[in-house]
């Protein structure tokens, strides 16, 4: 465990807390993409299926349960919560996710770390899917032009988590002799690159004060 | 590509 990975996990937890606060606490799903929320639920349920047999550490175990639980809770409230449904904008949240899920599934089968193990294929699929899962959310924000304050912090924390993981992989690559994981490297790079535009507008709007809403062109 | 190492990251 290194500081980058720890901060990355904390940032990921923060993004969940912000989103849960908005959706469950604030009873509002305005500006939030259900498609992204559902893809994240798929990412965690597929990647953390090794909960059943791989007990790397208590820390990992608890966080995996937390991420699966939080992502499913968010999807549940966005789908069945009365006030959340009322504020969720289904026709704007229209990114064709089948064009994201299908290629990731094919890639997961073709490019993974051990072709003899189905879990490795599922794990690779979840890594690829996570890299593009934010697209419907960014697409929705782009369409709405203005990003509500809490939503902007949620997206920022989510972007920061994978950026910190990139530093973690760099650090592990330098300090651990045989450490190399090309799959997560490339996917993490793509994932973080997708946030660059948002980060720029987030920084521009927040430098005048944390409570300004983010404007996207 | 490294054989399926135990996944120690989230």
GROMACS .gro file of C-alpha atoms in nm:
model
  227
    1UNK     CA    1   0.000   0.000   0.000
    2UNK     CA    2   0.136   0.343  -0.090
    3UNK     CA    3   0.006   0.694  -0.030
    4UNK     CA    4  -0.114   0.738  -0.388
    5UNK     CA    5  -0.327   0.426  -0.377
    6UNK     CA    6  -0.459   0.513  -0.030
    7UNK     CA    7  -0.552   0.866  -0.137
    8UNK     CA    8  -0.703   0.722  -0.455
    9UNK     CA    9  -0.926   0.489  -0.253
   10UNK     CA   10  -1.022   0.774  -0.017
   11UNK     CA   11  -1.111   0.992  -0.316
   12UNK     CA   12  -1.321   0.707  -0.454
   13UNK     CA   13  -1.502   0.671  -0.121
   14UNK     CA   14  -1.555   1.049  -0.116
   15UNK     CA   15  -1.712   1.039  -0.461
   16UNK     CA   16  -1.958   0.776  -0.336
   17UNK     CA   17  -2.039   0.977  -0.024
   18UNK     CA   18  -2.103   1.290  -0.231
   19UNK     CA   19  -2.326   1.101  -0.473
   20UNK     CA   20  -2.517   0.923  -0.195
   21UNK     CA   21  -2.558   1.254  -0.013
   22UNK     CA   22  -2.709   1.409  -0.324
   23UNK     CA   23  -2.929   1.119  -0.430
   24UNK     CA   24  -3.038   0.972  -0.097
   25UNK     CA   25  -2.989   1.275   0.126
   26UNK     CA   26  -3.093   1.542  -0.119
   27UNK     CA   27  -3.349   1.315  -0.286
   28UNK     CA   28  -3.243   1.453  -0.621
   29UNK     CA   29  -3.098   1.283  -0.928
   30UNK     CA   30  -3.079   1.603  -1.132
   31UNK     CA   31  -2.773   1.598  -1.357
   32UNK     CA   32  -2.680   1.243  -1.261
   33UNK     CA   33  -2.651   0.972  -1.524
   34UNK     CA   34  -2.825   0.646  -1.435
   35UNK     CA   35  -2.638   0.479  -1.722
   36UNK     CA   36  -2.304   0.564  -1.566
   37UNK     CA   37  -2.430   0.450  -1.225
   38UNK     CA   38  -2.542   0.117  -1.374
   39UNK     CA   39  -2.212   0.066  -1.555
   40UNK     CA   40  -2.024   0.126  -1.231
   41UNK     CA   41  -2.243  -0.134  -1.060
   42UNK     CA   42  -2.147  -0.379  -1.337
   43UNK     CA   43  -1.779  -0.284  -1.302
   44UNK     CA   44  -1.773  -0.357  -0.929
   45UNK     CA   45  -1.992  -0.668  -0.934
   46UNK     CA   46  -1.769  -0.822  -1.203
   47UNK     CA   47  -1.431  -0.711  -1.070
   48UNK     CA   48  -1.497  -0.792  -0.704
   49UNK     CA   49  -1.650  -1.132  -0.763
   50UNK     CA   50  -1.321  -1.264  -0.622
   51UNK     CA   51  -1.458  -1.161  -0.284
   52UNK     CA   52  -1.574  -1.521  -0.274
   53UNK     CA   53  -1.222  -1.665  -0.280
   54UNK     CA   54  -0.952  -1.399  -0.278
   55UNK     CA   55  -0.896  -1.256   0.067
   56UNK     CA   56  -0.600  -1.024  -0.007
   57UNK     CA   57  -0.659  -0.803   0.297
   58UNK     CA   58  -0.936  -0.688   0.527
   59UNK     CA   59  -0.899  -0.338   0.382
   60UNK     CA   60  -0.963  -0.466   0.029
   61UNK     CA   61  -1.246  -0.688   0.147
   62UNK     CA   62  -1.432  -0.410   0.325
   63UNK     CA   63  -1.386  -0.156   0.046
   64UNK     CA   64  -1.503  -0.405  -0.216
   65UNK     CA   65  -1.820  -0.465  -0.016
   66UNK     CA   66  -1.861  -0.090   0.030
   67UNK     CA   67  -1.821  -0.014  -0.342
   68UNK     CA   68  -2.059  -0.288  -0.449
   69UNK     CA   69  -2.313  -0.184  -0.185
   70UNK     CA   70  -2.290   0.188  -0.262
   71UNK     CA   71  -2.313   0.146  -0.639
   72UNK     CA   72  -2.616  -0.084  -0.611
   73UNK     CA   73  -2.781   0.153  -0.363
   74UNK     CA   74  -2.738   0.442  -0.604
   75UNK     CA   75  -2.889   0.246  -0.893
   76UNK     CA   76  -3.176   0.132  -0.670
   77UNK     CA   77  -3.266   0.485  -0.560
   78UNK     CA   78  -3.231   0.628  -0.909
   79UNK     CA   79  -3.460   0.358  -1.049
   80UNK     CA   80  -3.719   0.328  -0.773
   81UNK     CA   81  -3.689   0.636  -0.554
   82UNK     CA   82  -4.004   0.850  -0.613
   83UNK     CA   83  -3.836   1.191  -0.585
   84UNK     CA   84  -3.520   1.067  -0.757
   85UNK     CA   85  -3.722   0.941  -1.054
   86UNK     CA   86  -3.898   1.276  -1.070
   87UNK     CA   87  -3.568   1.463  -1.097
   88UNK     CA   88  -3.389   1.215  -1.323
   89UNK     CA   89  -3.377   1.325  -1.685
   90UNK     CA   90  -3.409   0.999  -1.882
   91UNK     CA   91  -3.424   1.145  -2.231
   92UNK     CA   92  -3.108   1.350  -2.177
   93UNK     CA   93  -2.925   1.053  -2.028
   94UNK     CA   94  -2.915   0.887  -2.368
   95UNK     CA   95  -2.558   0.774  -2.428
   96UNK     CA   96  -2.571   0.441  -2.621
   97UNK     CA   97  -2.396   0.226  -2.358
   98UNK     CA   98  -2.423  -0.088  -2.570
   99UNK     CA   99  -2.142   0.058  -2.781
  100UNK     CA  100  -1.930   0.069  -2.467
  101UNK     CA  101  -2.020  -0.262  -2.305
  102UNK     CA  102  -1.992  -0.485  -2.613
  103UNK     CA  103  -1.637  -0.380  -2.715
  104UNK     CA  104  -1.519  -0.406  -2.354
  105UNK     CA  105  -1.658  -0.759  -2.334
  106UNK     CA  106  -1.479  -0.857  -2.657
  107UNK     CA  107  -1.156  -0.695  -2.534
  108UNK     CA  108  -1.193  -0.869  -2.199
  109UNK     CA  109  -1.201  -1.206  -2.369
  110UNK     CA  110  -0.917  -1.125  -2.612
  111UNK     CA  111  -0.677  -0.926  -2.396
  112UNK     CA  112  -0.632  -1.036  -2.038
  113UNK     CA  113  -0.366  -1.164  -1.803
  114UNK     CA  114  -0.447  -1.534  -1.817
  115UNK     CA  115  -0.651  -1.678  -2.102
  116UNK     CA  116  -0.715  -1.997  -1.912
  117UNK     CA  117  -0.906  -1.826  -1.633
  118UNK     CA  118  -1.260  -1.695  -1.687
  119UNK     CA  119  -1.217  -1.462  -1.389
  120UNK     CA  120  -0.923  -1.292  -1.563
  121UNK     CA  121  -1.147  -1.226  -1.865
  122UNK     CA  122  -1.422  -1.086  -1.642
  123UNK     CA  123  -1.166  -0.881  -1.449
  124UNK     CA  124  -1.018  -0.736  -1.770
  125UNK     CA  125  -1.371  -0.654  -1.893
  126UNK     CA  126  -1.438  -0.463  -1.571
  127UNK     CA  127  -1.113  -0.266  -1.607
  128UNK     CA  128  -1.196  -0.167  -1.966
  129UNK     CA  129  -1.556  -0.084  -1.878
  130UNK     CA  130  -1.453   0.135  -1.588
  131UNK     CA  131  -1.236   0.339  -1.822
  132UNK     CA  132  -1.538   0.442  -2.030
  133UNK     CA  133  -1.816   0.422  -1.768
  134UNK     CA  134  -1.803   0.797  -1.703
  135UNK     CA  135  -1.889   0.885  -2.065
  136UNK     CA  136  -2.269   0.897  -2.021
  137UNK     CA  137  -2.222   1.120  -1.716
  138UNK     CA  138  -1.990   1.362  -1.899
  139UNK     CA  139  -2.222   1.351  -2.201
  140UNK     CA  140  -2.517   1.447  -1.977
  141UNK     CA  141  -2.324   1.732  -1.815
  142UNK     CA  142  -2.215   1.856  -2.157
  143UNK     CA  143  -2.578   1.858  -2.272
  144UNK     CA  144  -2.696   2.045  -1.964
  145UNK     CA  145  -2.410   2.296  -1.990
  146UNK     CA  146  -2.421   2.384  -1.622
  147UNK     CA  147  -2.301   2.145  -1.348
  148UNK     CA  148  -2.462   2.169  -1.005
  149UNK     CA  149  -2.208   2.218  -0.726
  150UNK     CA  150  -2.234   1.879  -0.551
  151UNK     CA  151  -2.231   1.697  -0.885
  152UNK     CA  152  -1.911   1.875  -0.985
  153UNK     CA  153  -1.737   1.765  -0.666
  154UNK     CA  154  -1.860   1.408  -0.720
  155UNK     CA  155  -1.720   1.395  -1.076
  156UNK     CA  156  -1.396   1.559  -0.966
  157UNK     CA  157  -1.342   1.306  -0.684
  158UNK     CA  158  -1.417   1.022  -0.924
  159UNK     CA  159  -1.162   1.154  -1.174
  160UNK     CA  160  -0.902   1.217  -0.903
  161UNK     CA  161  -0.926   0.856  -0.780
  162UNK     CA  162  -0.802   0.703  -1.107
  163UNK     CA  163  -0.543   0.981  -1.157
  164UNK     CA  164  -0.402   0.892  -0.814
  165UNK     CA  165  -0.402   0.526  -0.915
  166UNK     CA  166  -0.185   0.618  -1.215
  167UNK     CA  167   0.070   0.760  -0.968
  168UNK     CA  168   0.034   0.444  -0.761
  169UNK     CA  169   0.119   0.226  -1.064
  170UNK     CA  170   0.416   0.447  -1.148
  171UNK     CA  171   0.536   0.420  -0.788
  172UNK     CA  172   0.492   0.040  -0.780
  173UNK     CA  173   0.661   0.008  -1.119
  174UNK     CA  174   0.964   0.190  -0.979
  175UNK     CA  175   0.976   0.016  -0.644
  176UNK     CA  176   0.866  -0.342  -0.721
  177UNK     CA  177   1.094  -0.541  -0.958
  178UNK     CA  178   0.842  -0.753  -1.143
  179UNK     CA  179   0.543  -0.521  -1.119
  180UNK     CA  180   0.383  -0.445  -1.452
  181UNK     CA  181   0.017  -0.439  -1.541
  182UNK     CA  182  -0.026  -0.303  -1.889
  183UNK     CA  183  -0.403  -0.357  -1.880
  184UNK     CA  184  -0.467  -0.121  -1.589
  185UNK     CA  185  -0.202   0.124  -1.712
  186UNK     CA  186  -0.363   0.188  -2.048
  187UNK     CA  187  -0.720   0.175  -1.918
  188UNK     CA  188  -0.637   0.409  -1.630
  189UNK     CA  189  -0.471   0.651  -1.873
  190UNK     CA  190  -0.777   0.652  -2.099
  191UNK     CA  191  -1.007   0.689  -1.799
  192UNK     CA  192  -0.816   0.989  -1.661
  193UNK     CA  193  -0.778   1.148  -2.005
  194UNK     CA  194  -1.158   1.155  -2.040
  195UNK     CA  195  -1.174   1.381  -1.734
  196UNK     CA  196  -0.916   1.636  -1.853
  197UNK     CA  197  -1.172   1.865  -2.014
  198UNK     CA  198  -1.390   1.850  -1.703
  199UNK     CA  199  -1.092   1.910  -1.472
  200UNK     CA  200  -1.007   2.222  -1.670
  201UNK     CA  201  -1.357   2.369  -1.637
  202UNK     CA  202  -1.381   2.257  -1.275
  203UNK     CA  203  -1.059   2.439  -1.191
  204UNK     CA  204  -1.166   2.751  -1.383
  205UNK     CA  205  -1.496   2.772  -1.199
  206UNK     CA  206  -1.369   2.678  -0.854
  207UNK     CA  207  -1.074   2.914  -0.841
  208UNK     CA  208  -1.326   3.192  -0.779
  209UNK     CA  209  -1.475   3.006  -0.482
  210UNK     CA  210  -1.581   2.647  -0.410
  211UNK     CA  211  -1.951   2.709  -0.448
  212UNK     CA  212  -1.960   2.835  -0.804
  213UNK     CA  213  -2.131   2.600  -1.048
  214UNK     CA  214  -1.917   2.460  -1.330
  215UNK     CA  215  -2.002   2.584  -1.678
  216UNK     CA  216  -1.927   2.352  -1.971
  217UNK     CA  217  -1.929   2.503  -2.325
  218UNK     CA  218   0.145  -0.994  -1.969
  219UNK     CA  219   0.197  -1.119  -1.615
  220UNK     CA  220   0.010  -1.439  -1.531
  221UNK     CA  221  -0.301  -1.383  -1.320
  222UNK     CA  222  -0.133  -1.236  -1.015
  223UNK     CA  223  -0.354  -1.220  -0.707
  224UNK     CA  224  -0.545  -0.896  -0.729
  225UNK     CA  225  -0.420  -0.686  -0.441
  226UNK     CA  226  -0.565  -0.360  -0.572
  227UNK     CA  227  -0.924  -0.243  -0.582
   0.00000   0.00000   0.00000
